[in-house]
C-alpha positions as a Markdown table, in Angstrom:
| # | Residue | x | y | z |
|---|---|---|---|---|
| 1 | Met | -4.2 | 17.1 | -26.0 |
| 2 | Leu | -1.2 | 19.3 | -26.3 |
| 3 | His | 1.2 | 19.1 | -22.9 |
| 4 | Pro | 2.7 | 22.5 | -21.7 |
| 5 | Val | 5.8 | 22.7 | -22.4 |
| 6 | Pro | 8.3 | 23.6 | -19.8 |
| 7 | Thr | 10.0 | 26.7 | -19.5 |
| 8 | Leu | 12.1 | 28.5 | -16.7 |
| 9 | Thr | 8.8 | 30.0 | -15.2 |
| 10 | Arg | 6.8 | 27.5 | -15.7 |
| 11 | Arg | 7.8 | 23.5 | -15.1 |
| 12 | Val | 4.9 | 20.5 | -15.9 |
| 13 | Pro | 4.4 | 19.3 | -12.3 |
| 14 | His | 4.6 | 15.8 | -13.4 |
| 15 | Leu | 7.3 | 13.2 | -12.0 |
| 16 | Pro | 9.1 | 10.9 | -14.4 |
| 17 | Phe | 7.9 | 7.3 | -14.5 |
| 18 | Trp | 11.4 | 6.1 | -13.6 |
| 19 | Val | 10.7 | 8.6 | -9.9 |
| 20 | Leu | 7.3 | 6.1 | -9.7 |
| 21 | Leu | 8.9 | 2.5 | -11.1 |
| 22 | Ala | 11.9 | 3.7 | -8.0 |
| 23 | Ile | 8.2 | 4.2 | -5.4 |
| 24 | Val | 6.8 | 0.9 | -6.1 |
| 25 | Leu | 10.5 | -1.3 | -5.9 |
| 26 | Val | 11.2 | 0.2 | -2.9 |
| 27 | Leu | 7.8 | 0.0 | -1.1 |
| 28 | Val | 7.7 | -3.8 | -2.8 |
| 29 | Gly | 11.1 | -4.5 | -1.3 |
| 30 | Ala | 10.1 | -3.1 | 2.3 |
| 31 | Asp | 6.9 | -4.9 | 2.2 |
| 32 | Gln | 8.6 | -8.3 | 0.7 |
| 33 | Ala | 11.7 | -8.2 | 3.5 |
| 34 | Leu | 9.7 | -7.6 | 6.3 |
| 35 | Lys | 7.7 | -10.2 | 5.3 |
| 36 | Ala | 10.6 | -12.2 | 4.8 |
| 37 | Trp | 11.8 | -11.2 | 8.7 |
| 38 | Ala | 8.3 | -12.1 | 9.8 |
| 39 | Leu | 8.9 | -15.1 | 8.6 |
| 40 | Ser | 12.5 | -16.1 | 10.2 |
| 41 | Asn | 11.8 | -14.7 | 13.4 |
| 42 | Leu | 7.8 | -15.3 | 14.3 |
| 43 | Arg | 6.1 | -18.0 | 15.1 |
| 44 | Leu | 2.5 | -18.5 | 14.4 |
| 45 | Gly | 0.3 | -19.0 | 17.5 |
| 46 | Gln | 2.8 | -16.8 | 19.2 |
| 47 | Pro | 1.9 | -14.2 | 21.6 |
| 48 | Ala | 2.2 | -10.5 | 20.7 |
| 49 | Ile | 5.7 | -9.2 | 20.8 |
| 50 | Pro | 5.2 | -6.0 | 21.6 |
| 51 | Val | 7.8 | -3.5 | 20.0 |
| 52 | Ile | 6.0 | 0.1 | 21.4 |
| 53 | Pro | 3.5 | -0.8 | 23.9 |
| 54 | Gly | -0.2 | -0.2 | 23.0 |
| 55 | Leu | 1.0 | 1.3 | 19.6 |
| 56 | Leu | 2.6 | -1.6 | 18.1 |
| 57 | Asp | 3.1 | -5.9 | 17.8 |
| 58 | Trp | 5.1 | -8.1 | 15.8 |
| 59 | Val | 2.4 | -11.3 | 15.4 |
| 60 | Leu | 2.5 | -13.6 | 12.4 |
| 61 | Thr | -0.6 | -14.8 | 11.0 |
| 62 | Phe | -1.3 | -15.5 | 7.5 |
| 63 | Asn | -4.1 | -15.0 | 4.9 |
| 64 | Thr | -5.9 | -16.1 | 2.8 |
| 65 | Gly | -7.8 | -13.9 | 1.4 |
| 66 | Ala | -8.9 | -10.3 | 1.2 |
| 67 | Ala | -9.3 | -7.5 | 3.6 |
| 68 | Trp | -10.5 | -8.6 | 7.5 |
| 69 | Ser | -10.2 | -12.8 | 5.8 |
| 70 | Met | -12.9 | -11.7 | 2.7 |
| 71 | Phe | -13.1 | -14.3 | 0.5 |
| 72 | Ser | -10.7 | -16.6 | 2.4 |
| 73 | Gly | -9.4 | -19.4 | 0.5 |
| 74 | Ser | -9.5 | -17.6 | -2.5 |
| 75 | Ala | -5.3 | -16.6 | -2.2 |
| 76 | Ala | -4.5 | -17.1 | -6.2 |
| 77 | Pro | -7.5 | -15.2 | -7.9 |
| 78 | Leu | -7.1 | -12.7 | -5.1 |
| 79 | Ala | -3.5 | -12.4 | -6.0 |
| 80 | Leu | -4.0 | -11.9 | -10.4 |
| 81 | Ala | -6.2 | -9.7 | -9.6 |
| 82 | Arg | -4.0 | -7.5 | -7.3 |
| 83 | Leu | -1.2 | -8.0 | -9.8 |
| 84 | Leu | -3.3 | -6.7 | -12.8 |
| 85 | Val | -4.5 | -3.7 | -10.2 |
| 86 | Gly | -1.2 | -3.1 | -9.4 |
| 87 | Ala | 0.8 | -3.6 | -13.2 |
| 88 | Gly | -2.7 | -1.6 | -14.5 |
| 89 | Ile | -2.0 | 1.1 | -12.5 |
| 90 | Leu | 1.2 | 1.7 | -13.7 |
| 91 | Val | 0.7 | 1.1 | -16.9 |
| 92 | Tyr | -2.1 | 4.1 | -16.3 |
| 93 | Leu | 0.9 | 6.5 | -15.1 |
| 94 | Tyr | 3.0 | 6.0 | -17.7 |
| 95 | Leu | 0.4 | 6.0 | -20.4 |
| 96 | Arg | -0.9 | 8.7 | -18.7 |
| 97 | Pro | 0.9 | 10.7 | -16.7 |
| 98 | Gln | -0.9 | 12.4 | -13.8 |
| 99 | Pro | 0.2 | 15.5 | -11.1 |
| 100 | Arg | 2.2 | 14.9 | -9.0 |
| 101 | Leu | 0.9 | 13.6 | -5.3 |
| 102 | Leu | -1.9 | 11.7 | -7.6 |
| 103 | Ser | 1.2 | 9.7 | -9.3 |
| 104 | Val | 2.8 | 8.9 | -5.5 |
| 105 | Leu | -0.4 | 8.3 | -4.3 |
| 106 | Leu | -1.5 | 5.7 | -6.9 |
| 107 | Ser | 2.1 | 4.1 | -7.0 |
| 108 | Met | 1.5 | 3.8 | -3.3 |
| 109 | Ile | -1.2 | 1.3 | -4.0 |
| 110 | Ser | -0.2 | 0.0 | -7.2 |
| 111 | Ala | 2.7 | -1.3 | -4.5 |
| 112 | Gly | 0.9 | -2.5 | -2.1 |
| 113 | Ala | -1.2 | -4.2 | -4.3 |
| 114 | Ile | 1.9 | -5.8 | -6.0 |
| 115 | Gly | 3.1 | -6.8 | -2.6 |
| 116 | Asn | 0.6 | -8.5 | -2.0 |
| 117 | Ala | 0.3 | -10.2 | -5.0 |
| 118 | Ile | 3.4 | -12.0 | -5.0 |
| 119 | Asp | 2.6 | -13.8 | -2.0 |
| 120 | Gly | -0.1 | -14.7 | -2.6 |
| 121 | Leu | 1.2 | -16.2 | -6.3 |
| 122 | Arg | 4.1 | -17.6 | -4.4 |
| 123 | Ala | 2.6 | -19.2 | -1.3 |
| 124 | Gly | -1.3 | -19.2 | -1.4 |
| 125 | Arg | -1.1 | -17.1 | 1.5 |
| 126 | Val | -0.4 | -13.1 | 2.5 |
| 127 | Thr | 2.1 | -13.2 | 5.3 |
| 128 | Asp | 0.6 | -10.3 | 7.7 |
| 129 | Met | 2.8 | -9.5 | 10.8 |
| 130 | Ile | 2.1 | -6.1 | 12.4 |
| 131 | His | -0.5 | -5.3 | 15.1 |
| 132 | Ala | -2.0 | -2.0 | 16.2 |
| 133 | Pro | -3.5 | -3.1 | 20.2 |
| 134 | Phe | -4.8 | 1.0 | 20.0 |
| 135 | Leu | -6.8 | 0.4 | 16.8 |
| 136 | Ser | -8.0 | -3.0 | 18.2 |
| 137 | Ala | -9.4 | -1.1 | 21.1 |
| 138 | Val | -10.9 | 1.2 | 18.8 |
| 139 | Thr | -12.6 | -1.4 | 16.7 |
| 140 | Arg | -13.6 | -3.7 | 19.6 |
| 141 | Ala | -15.4 | -0.9 | 21.1 |
| 142 | Ile | -17.6 | -0.2 | 17.5 |
| 143 | Asn | -18.6 | -3.8 | 17.2 |
| 144 | Gly | -16.6 | -5.9 | 19.5 |
| 145 | Thr | -13.8 | -7.2 | 17.1 |
| 146 | Asp | -9.4 | -7.0 | 16.8 |
| 147 | Phe | -8.6 | -4.7 | 14.8 |
| 148 | Pro | -7.1 | -7.1 | 11.3 |
| 149 | Ile | -3.1 | -7.6 | 11.4 |
| 150 | Phe | -1.2 | -6.0 | 8.7 |
| 151 | Asn | 1.7 | -5.9 | 6.5 |
| 152 | Val | 3.1 | -2.5 | 5.0 |
| 153 | Ala | 1.3 | -3.7 | 1.1 |
| 154 | Asp | -1.5 | -3.3 | 3.4 |
| 155 | Met | -0.6 | 0.1 | 4.6 |
| 156 | Cys | 0.5 | 1.4 | 1.0 |
| 157 | Val | -3.4 | 0.1 | -0.4 |
| 158 | Val | -4.9 | 1.6 | 2.4 |
| 159 | Leu | -2.7 | 4.4 | 4.0 |
| 160 | Gly | -2.7 | 5.8 | -0.4 |
| 161 | Thr | -6.8 | 5.5 | -1.2 |
| 162 | Leu | -7.4 | 7.9 | 2.4 |
| 163 | Leu | -4.9 | 10.2 | 1.3 |
| 164 | Leu | -6.4 | 9.8 | -2.5 |
| 165 | Leu | -9.5 | 10.4 | -0.9 |
| 166 | Val | -8.6 | 13.4 | 1.4 |
| 167 | Ser | -6.8 | 15.7 | -2.0 |
| 168 | Ser | -10.0 | 14.7 | -3.5 |
| 169 | Leu | -11.8 | 17.0 | -1.1 |
| 170 | Leu | -9.1 | 19.9 | -1.1 |
| 171 | Pro | -9.6 | 22.7 | -3.4 |
| 172 | Asp | -7.2 | 22.6 | -6.6 |
| 173 | Arg | -4.7 | 25.1 | -6.4 |
| 174 | Lys | -4.4 | 27.3 | -9.7 |
| 175 | Lys | -1.7 | 26.9 | -12.2 |
| 176 | Ala | 0.1 | 30.3 | -12.7 |
């Protein structure tokens, strides 16, 4: 397969791999820094600490499973799977450069998988600390349960996936 050659009027719409790697490193770093802060400053069982009342609270909790505590007690196998997914996405982006938006969204998902894999491998559990009361109000109205407490890695996976879905529904732009 031939790749288009960049010219002054037509540029290849790919980001260099080092940019994608930098995105992953920054997001994993932010995730790990916030988790370290939470472990140092929050206590398990402590009441929620409002940051933006009604929108954002700090609440320390741990999860040995996946979202909504599915597969609880499976931290090690989940951590390995997350690490393989995160690394696999990076290898894919290295070997098969993708358009910019897709590359950034896949990098976000990779960062989230790697961030939570680090916790699972290091501590046997994932540290969560972000509570969104407004999301809990919505889920309580729908099914009577609170929205899970989450972390930056979770946000990377969920937002990356949602934006990937939305972008797949948009019409393709014609290349000039």
